[in-house]
Amino acid sequence: MSVEQALTIADLKEQARRRVPKMFFEYADSGAWTEGTYRANEEDFHKVKLRQRVLVDMTNRSLASEMIGEKVSMPVAIAPTGFTGMQHADGEMLAAQAAEEFGVPFTLSTMSICSIEDVRSVTSKPFWFQLYVMQDRDFVLNLIDRAKAAGCSALVLTLDLQILGQRHKDLRNGLSAPPRFTPKHLWQMATRPFWCLDMLGTKRRTFGNIVGHAKGVGDLSSLSSWTSEQFDPQLSWKDIEWIRDRWGGKLILKGILDEEDARMSLGSGADAIIVSNHGGRQLDGAASSISMLPRIVDAVGDKMEVHLDGGIRSGQDVLKALCYGAKGTYIGRPFLYGLGAGGKAGVRRTLEIIRKELDITMALCGERDVKNLSRNNLHKDV
């Protein structure tokens, strides 16, 4: 099956499983500890039931919307994900191009393989940049300045990774970029020849935003220890002020999963918050993103734009989040599956699948404009 023949995100996931070495596929397809929150992110979407409406005009439908004031072809953004360039050679660059052509935002992770400048070199429209706050403040300031120089139109500040959650699959697989040359890793790569051929054709095989930019990180031997030691466990609400002032543009806070934290974000000066549990990769046992979304929308949704990240595997999932009041959604694993399966064409196919499912579901719910979706389109007694 080619990526063009894939009908669902699950189809692309299986294609990626066959093409990407195990350590990198499982990086995308795993959560922390028991993976209970990772599973709940998906499963809780199935509990949300839609109202089917009939004998309504379904013509001239529109999925066009806005996220933080930017026009989007549908309210879906590519989420920031680390190691993206290890799913496919030059992965961030290819995904950014696909997103730009499709008319949706692309968010580049601090822990990307391709650098800010790499992505800027192959795009013509502004993309978003996701920031991790490190203890090396000079490096953080430099990252912000590089994002500004690249013309990024929004800064996505991740709040839920002050310390790294324990991800058993990553630890067992010995995840690294580039991969270590142990017998286990060599075997994984040898059984994925097309992935290897693509990787041989690029020089981008480590963390492009860090190597050569952070103090004392000029080679791979020092990179692993630096990243494990640099996430700042003392990050607090007061840090948002200096980050916002240095950035000077639109700011999105990612990692809100509690009404109290949502209310505290109102005084931060941010333009939006993302309801997220880091894809179930941080606090295992936390609530799913979709289960917390309506409560957070009720708490702050009339004062701040609320987005959702986590668990989306279909256009129907996007619609359910929009019905609960999200003004935008993010896809992480779905685009990684598409990227691993077929590079840029795979990401494009991911977006096509999401768009078609969203459009058809919206029509069958009796709506023609995605901006009109509300809790009225959901069954209240389920």
Coordinates of C-alpha atoms in Angstrom, one line a residue:
M1 CA 0.0 0.0 0.0
S2 CA 1.3 3.5 -0.9
V3 CA 0.6 6.5 1.4
E4 CA -1.9 7.7 -1.2
Q5 CA -3.9 4.5 -0.7
A6 CA -4.0 4.9 3.1
L7 CA -7.6 5.5 4.3
T8 CA -7.0 6.1 8.0
I9 CA -4.3 7.3 10.3
A10 CA -4.1 3.7 11.5
D11 CA -3.1 2.7 7.9
L12 CA -0.2 5.2 8.0
K13 CA 0.8 4.0 11.4
E14 CA 1.3 0.4 10.1
Q15 CA 3.2 1.7 7.1
A16 CA 5.5 3.7 9.4
R17 CA 6.0 0.6 11.7
R18 CA 7.4 -1.3 8.7
R19 CA 9.6 1.5 7.5
V20 CA 11.1 3.2 10.6
P21 CA 13.6 1.5 12.9
K22 CA 12.0 0.3 16.1
M23 CA 13.7 2.8 18.5
F24 CA 12.3 5.8 16.6
F25 CA 8.9 4.3 15.8
E26 CA 8.4 3.5 19.5
Y27 CA 9.5 7.0 20.4
A28 CA 6.5 8.3 18.6
D29 CA 4.2 5.4 19.6
S30 CA 4.7 5.2 23.4
G31 CA 4.0 6.9 26.7
A32 CA 5.3 7.1 30.2
W33 CA 5.3 4.2 32.7
T34 CA 2.2 2.1 32.2
E35 CA 1.1 4.2 29.3
G36 CA -2.4 4.6 30.9
T37 CA -2.7 8.3 30.1
Y38 CA -1.4 7.7 26.5
R39 CA -4.2 5.2 26.0
A40 CA -6.8 7.3 27.7
N41 CA -6.0 10.2 25.4
E42 CA -7.3 8.1 22.5
E43 CA -10.0 6.1 24.3
D44 CA -11.8 9.0 25.9
F45 CA -12.6 10.5 22.5
H46 CA -14.7 7.4 21.7
K47 CA -16.9 8.2 24.7
V48 CA -18.0 11.5 23.2
K49 CA -21.1 10.9 21.1
L50 CA -22.3 13.0 18.2
R51 CA -25.8 14.2 17.3
Q52 CA -26.8 13.0 13.9
R53 CA -29.0 15.5 12.0
V54 CA -30.9 14.9 8.8
L55 CA -32.7 16.9 6.1
V56 CA -30.4 19.9 6.4
D57 CA -28.6 21.7 3.7
M58 CA -25.0 20.3 3.5
T59 CA -23.8 22.3 0.5
N60 CA -21.0 24.9 0.5
R61 CA -19.3 23.6 3.6
S62 CA -16.2 25.5 5.0
L63 CA -13.5 24.3 7.3
A64 CA -11.6 27.6 7.2
S65 CA -11.0 29.2 10.6
E66 CA -8.4 31.1 12.6
M67 CA -5.9 30.1 15.3
I68 CA -4.4 33.1 17.3
G69 CA -5.6 35.4 14.5
E70 CA -3.9 33.4 11.7
K71 CA -6.0 32.1 8.9
V72 CA -6.0 28.3 8.6
S73 CA -7.5 26.0 6.1
M74 CA -8.8 23.9 9.0
P75 CA -8.3 24.3 12.8
V76 CA -5.5 21.8 12.9
A77 CA -1.8 22.5 13.5
I78 CA 1.3 20.2 13.4
A79 CA 2.4 19.7 17.0
P80 CA 6.0 20.1 18.1
T81 CA 7.7 16.8 18.4
G82 CA 11.3 15.9 19.1
F83 CA 13.4 13.5 17.0
T84 CA 11.1 14.3 14.0
G85 CA 14.0 14.1 11.6
M86 CA 14.6 10.5 12.7
Q87 CA 11.3 9.3 11.5
H88 CA 12.4 10.4 8.0
A89 CA 15.5 12.2 6.7
D90 CA 15.0 16.0 6.9
G91 CA 11.7 15.3 8.6
E92 CA 11.0 18.7 10.0
M93 CA 11.7 20.4 6.7
L94 CA 9.4 18.1 4.8
A95 CA 6.6 18.4 7.3
A96 CA 6.8 22.1 7.4
Q97 CA 6.6 22.3 3.6
A98 CA 3.5 20.0 3.6
A99 CA 1.8 22.1 6.3
E100 CA 2.5 25.3 4.5
E101 CA 1.1 23.9 1.2
F102 CA -2.0 22.7 3.1
G103 CA -2.5 26.0 4.9
V104 CA -2.1 24.9 8.5
P105 CA 0.5 25.9 11.1
F106 CA 3.7 23.9 11.6
T107 CA 5.4 24.0 15.0
L108 CA 9.1 23.2 15.3
S109 CA 10.4 21.6 18.5
T110 CA 13.5 22.8 20.4
M111 CA 14.6 19.1 20.2
S112 CA 14.3 18.9 16.5
I113 CA 16.8 17.3 14.2
C114 CA 16.5 20.1 11.6
S115 CA 17.3 23.5 12.9
I116 CA 15.2 26.7 12.9
E117 CA 17.4 27.9 10.1
D118 CA 17.0 24.6 8.1
V119 CA 13.2 24.9 8.2
R120 CA 13.3 28.6 7.4
S121 CA 15.4 27.8 4.3
V122 CA 12.6 25.6 2.7
T123 CA 9.5 27.6 3.7
S124 CA 8.1 30.9 2.6
K125 CA 5.5 31.5 5.3
P126 CA 6.1 31.9 9.0
F127 CA 6.0 28.8 11.2
W128 CA 5.7 28.4 14.9
F129 CA 8.5 27.6 17.3
Q130 CA 8.2 25.6 20.5
L131 CA 10.5 26.5 23.4
Y132 CA 11.9 24.4 26.2
V133 CA 13.4 26.5 29.0
M134 CA 16.9 25.4 29.9
Q135 CA 19.0 26.3 32.9
D136 CA 21.4 27.9 30.4
R137 CA 19.5 31.2 30.1
D138 CA 21.8 32.6 27.5
F139 CA 21.0 29.6 25.2
V140 CA 17.3 30.2 25.8
L141 CA 17.6 33.8 24.9
N142 CA 19.5 32.9 21.8
L143 CA 16.8 30.4 20.8
I144 CA 14.2 33.1 21.1
D145 CA 16.3 35.5 19.0
R146 CA 16.9 32.9 16.3
A147 CA 13.1 32.2 16.1
K148 CA 12.5 35.9 15.8
A149 CA 15.2 36.2 13.1
A150 CA 13.5 33.3 11.2
G151 CA 10.2 35.2 11.2
C152 CA 8.4 32.7 13.4
S153 CA 4.9 34.0 14.0
A154 CA 4.2 32.4 17.4
L155 CA 6.2 31.0 20.3
V156 CA 4.8 27.9 22.0
L157 CA 6.2 27.6 25.5
T158 CA 6.0 24.1 26.9
L159 CA 5.3 24.0 30.7
D160 CA 5.1 20.3 31.5
L161 CA 8.6 19.1 31.0
Q162 CA 10.6 20.6 33.9
I163 CA 11.8 17.0 34.5
L164 CA 11.6 14.2 32.1
G165 CA 8.9 11.5 32.6
Q166 CA 10.2 7.9 32.6
R167 CA 9.5 6.4 29.2
H168 CA 10.3 2.7 29.5
K169 CA 10.4 2.0 25.7
D170 CA 12.9 4.8 25.1
L171 CA 15.1 3.6 27.9
R172 CA 15.0 0.0 26.7
N173 CA 15.7 1.0 23.1
G174 CA 18.6 3.2 24.0
L175 CA 17.1 6.1 22.1
S176 CA 19.6 8.6 20.8
A177 CA 20.3 10.8 17.8
P178 CA 22.1 9.6 15.8
P179 CA 21.6 6.0 16.9
R180 CA 24.4 4.2 18.6
F181 CA 26.2 1.5 16.6
T182 CA 25.5 -1.5 18.8
P183 CA 24.5 -4.8 17.3
K184 CA 20.8 -4.2 18.4
H185 CA 20.7 -0.8 16.7
L186 CA 22.6 -2.0 13.6
W187 CA 20.1 -4.8 13.2
Q188 CA 17.1 -2.4 13.5
M189 CA 18.6 -0.2 10.8
A190 CA 19.6 -3.0 8.6
T191 CA 16.0 -4.3 8.4
R192 CA 14.8 -0.8 7.3
P193 CA 16.9 -0.2 4.2
F194 CA 14.8 2.5 2.6
W195 CA 15.1 4.6 5.9
C196 CA 18.8 4.1 5.8
L197 CA 19.2 5.2 2.2
D198 CA 17.3 8.4 3.0
M199 CA 19.4 9.1 6.1
L200 CA 22.6 8.6 4.1
G201 CA 21.5 11.4 1.9
T202 CA 21.3 14.0 4.7
K203 CA 23.8 15.5 7.1
R204 CA 21.1 16.2 9.7
R205 CA 21.2 13.4 12.2
T206 CA 21.4 15.1 15.6
F207 CA 19.7 18.0 17.4
G208 CA 20.3 20.9 15.0
N209 CA 19.1 23.6 17.4
I210 CA 21.6 22.6 20.1
V211 CA 24.8 21.3 18.6
G212 CA 27.0 24.3 17.7
H213 CA 24.8 26.7 19.5
A214 CA 24.8 25.7 23.1
K215 CA 28.0 26.3 25.2
G216 CA 30.3 23.3 25.3
V217 CA 28.1 21.2 22.9
G218 CA 30.2 20.8 19.8
D219 CA 30.2 17.1 19.5
L220 CA 27.8 14.2 20.1
S221 CA 29.6 12.8 23.2
S222 CA 28.5 15.8 25.3
L223 CA 25.0 16.2 23.9
S224 CA 23.1 13.5 25.8
S225 CA 24.4 14.6 29.2
W226 CA 23.7 18.2 28.4
T227 CA 20.0 17.7 27.5
S228 CA 19.3 15.5 30.5
E229 CA 20.8 18.1 32.9
Q230 CA 19.5 21.3 31.2
F231 CA 15.7 21.2 31.6
D232 CA 14.9 23.7 34.3
P233 CA 13.0 22.2 37.3
Q234 CA 12.6 25.7 38.8
L235 CA 10.6 27.1 35.9
S236 CA 7.7 29.1 37.3
W237 CA 4.9 31.5 36.3
K238 CA 7.2 34.5 36.8
D239 CA 9.5 33.2 34.1
I240 CA 6.8 33.7 31.5
E241 CA 7.2 37.5 31.8
W242 CA 10.8 37.7 30.7
I243 CA 10.2 35.1 28.0
R244 CA 7.2 37.1 26.7
D245 CA 9.2 40.4 26.8
R246 CA 12.1 38.9 24.9
W247 CA 9.9 37.3 22.3
G248 CA 7.5 40.3 21.8
G249 CA 5.1 38.3 19.7
K250 CA 2.2 35.9 20.0
L251 CA 2.7 33.4 22.9
I252 CA 1.0 30.1 23.4
L253 CA 1.3 28.1 26.7
K254 CA 1.4 24.3 26.2
G255 CA 0.7 21.8 29.0
I256 CA -2.3 23.1 30.8
L257 CA -4.4 20.3 32.3
D258 CA -6.1 21.8 35.3
E259 CA -8.7 24.6 35.7
E260 CA -6.6 26.3 38.4
D261 CA -3.5 26.5 36.1
A262 CA -5.8 27.7 33.3
R263 CA -7.1 30.5 35.5
M264 CA -3.5 31.4 36.5
S265 CA -2.5 31.6 32.8
L266 CA -5.0 34.5 32.3
G267 CA -2.5 36.9 33.9
S268 CA 0.4 35.7 31.8
G269 CA -0.2 37.8 28.7
A270 CA -0.4 34.7 26.6
D271 CA -2.6 34.6 23.5
A272 CA -3.7 31.0 24.0
I273 CA -3.3 27.8 26.1
I274 CA -3.0 24.3 24.9
V275 CA -4.8 21.6 27.0
S276 CA -2.2 18.9 26.9
N277 CA -0.5 16.1 29.0
H278 CA 2.4 15.8 26.6
G279 CA 0.8 13.0 24.7
G280 CA 0.8 10.8 27.9
R281 CA 4.6 11.0 28.0
Q282 CA 5.0 12.8 31.3
L283 CA 2.6 12.2 34.2
D284 CA 1.1 8.8 33.7
G285 CA -2.2 8.6 35.5
A286 CA -3.1 12.2 34.6
A287 CA -6.5 12.8 33.0
S288 CA -6.9 12.7 29.2
S289 CA -6.8 16.0 27.3
I290 CA -10.3 15.6 25.9
S291 CA -11.8 14.9 29.3
M292 CA -10.3 18.1 30.8
L293 CA -11.1 20.3 27.8
P294 CA -14.7 21.2 28.6
R295 CA -13.8 22.1 32.2
I296 CA -10.9 24.3 31.1
V297 CA -13.1 26.0 28.4
D298 CA -15.7 26.7 31.1
A299 CA -13.1 28.2 33.3
V300 CA -11.3 30.5 30.9
G301 CA -12.7 30.0 27.4
D302 CA -14.5 33.4 27.2
K303 CA -11.2 35.2 28.2
M304 CA -8.5 33.3 26.3
E305 CA -8.2 31.1 23.2
V306 CA -8.1 27.4 24.2
H307 CA -6.5 24.7 22.0
L308 CA -6.2 20.9 22.5
D309 CA -3.3 18.5 22.0
G310 CA -3.3 14.8 22.6
G311 CA -5.2 11.7 21.4
I312 CA -6.4 13.0 18.0
R313 CA -6.4 10.2 15.5
S314 CA -9.1 11.3 13.1
G315 CA -11.1 14.2 11.8
Q316 CA -13.9 13.1 14.1
D317 CA -11.7 13.7 17.1
V318 CA -10.9 17.2 15.8
L319 CA -14.6 17.9 15.5
K320 CA -15.3 16.7 19.1
A321 CA -12.6 19.0 20.4
L322 CA -14.1 21.9 18.5
C323 CA -17.6 21.1 19.8
Y324 CA -16.2 21.3 23.4
G325 CA -14.9 24.8 22.6
A326 CA -11.4 24.4 21.4
K327 CA -10.4 27.0 18.8
G328 CA -7.6 24.8 17.4
T329 CA -6.2 21.3 17.7
Y330 CA -2.8 19.7 17.2
I331 CA -1.7 16.5 15.7
G332 CA 1.6 14.9 16.8
R333 CA 1.6 11.2 16.3
P334 CA -0.6 11.2 13.2
F335 CA 1.8 13.4 11.2
L336 CA 4.8 11.4 12.5
Y337 CA 3.2 8.2 11.2
G338 CA 2.6 9.9 7.9
L339 CA 6.1 11.2 7.8
G340 CA 7.6 7.8 8.7
A341 CA 5.5 6.1 6.1
G342 CA 6.2 8.4 3.2
G343 CA 8.0 11.6 3.9
K344 CA 6.3 14.8 2.7
A345 CA 3.7 12.9 0.8
G346 CA 2.8 11.0 4.0
V347 CA 2.3 14.2 6.0
R348 CA 0.2 15.5 3.2
R349 CA -1.9 12.3 3.2
T350 CA -2.3 12.6 7.0
L351 CA -3.8 16.1 6.6
E352 CA -6.0 15.0 3.7
I353 CA -7.4 12.1 5.9
I354 CA -8.1 14.5 8.8
R355 CA -9.7 17.0 6.5
K356 CA -12.0 14.6 4.8
E357 CA -13.1 12.9 8.0
L358 CA -13.7 16.4 9.6
D359 CA -15.7 17.6 6.6
I360 CA -17.9 14.5 6.3
T361 CA -18.6 14.3 10.0
M362 CA -19.5 18.0 10.2
A363 CA -22.0 17.5 7.4
L364 CA -23.6 14.5 9.0
C365 CA -24.0 16.5 12.2
G366 CA -25.9 19.1 10.2
E367 CA -23.3 21.9 10.1
R368 CA -21.8 23.7 7.1
D369 CA -19.3 26.0 8.9
V370 CA -16.6 24.6 11.2
K371 CA -16.9 27.8 13.3
N372 CA -20.5 27.0 14.2
L373 CA -19.7 23.7 16.0
S374 CA -20.7 23.7 19.6
R375 CA -21.8 21.4 22.4
N376 CA -25.2 21.5 20.7
N377 CA -23.7 19.0 18.3
L378 CA -23.0 16.5 21.1
H379 CA -25.3 14.2 23.0
K380 CA -25.7 15.8 26.5
D381 CA -26.7 12.6 28.2
V382 CA -23.7 10.6 27.2

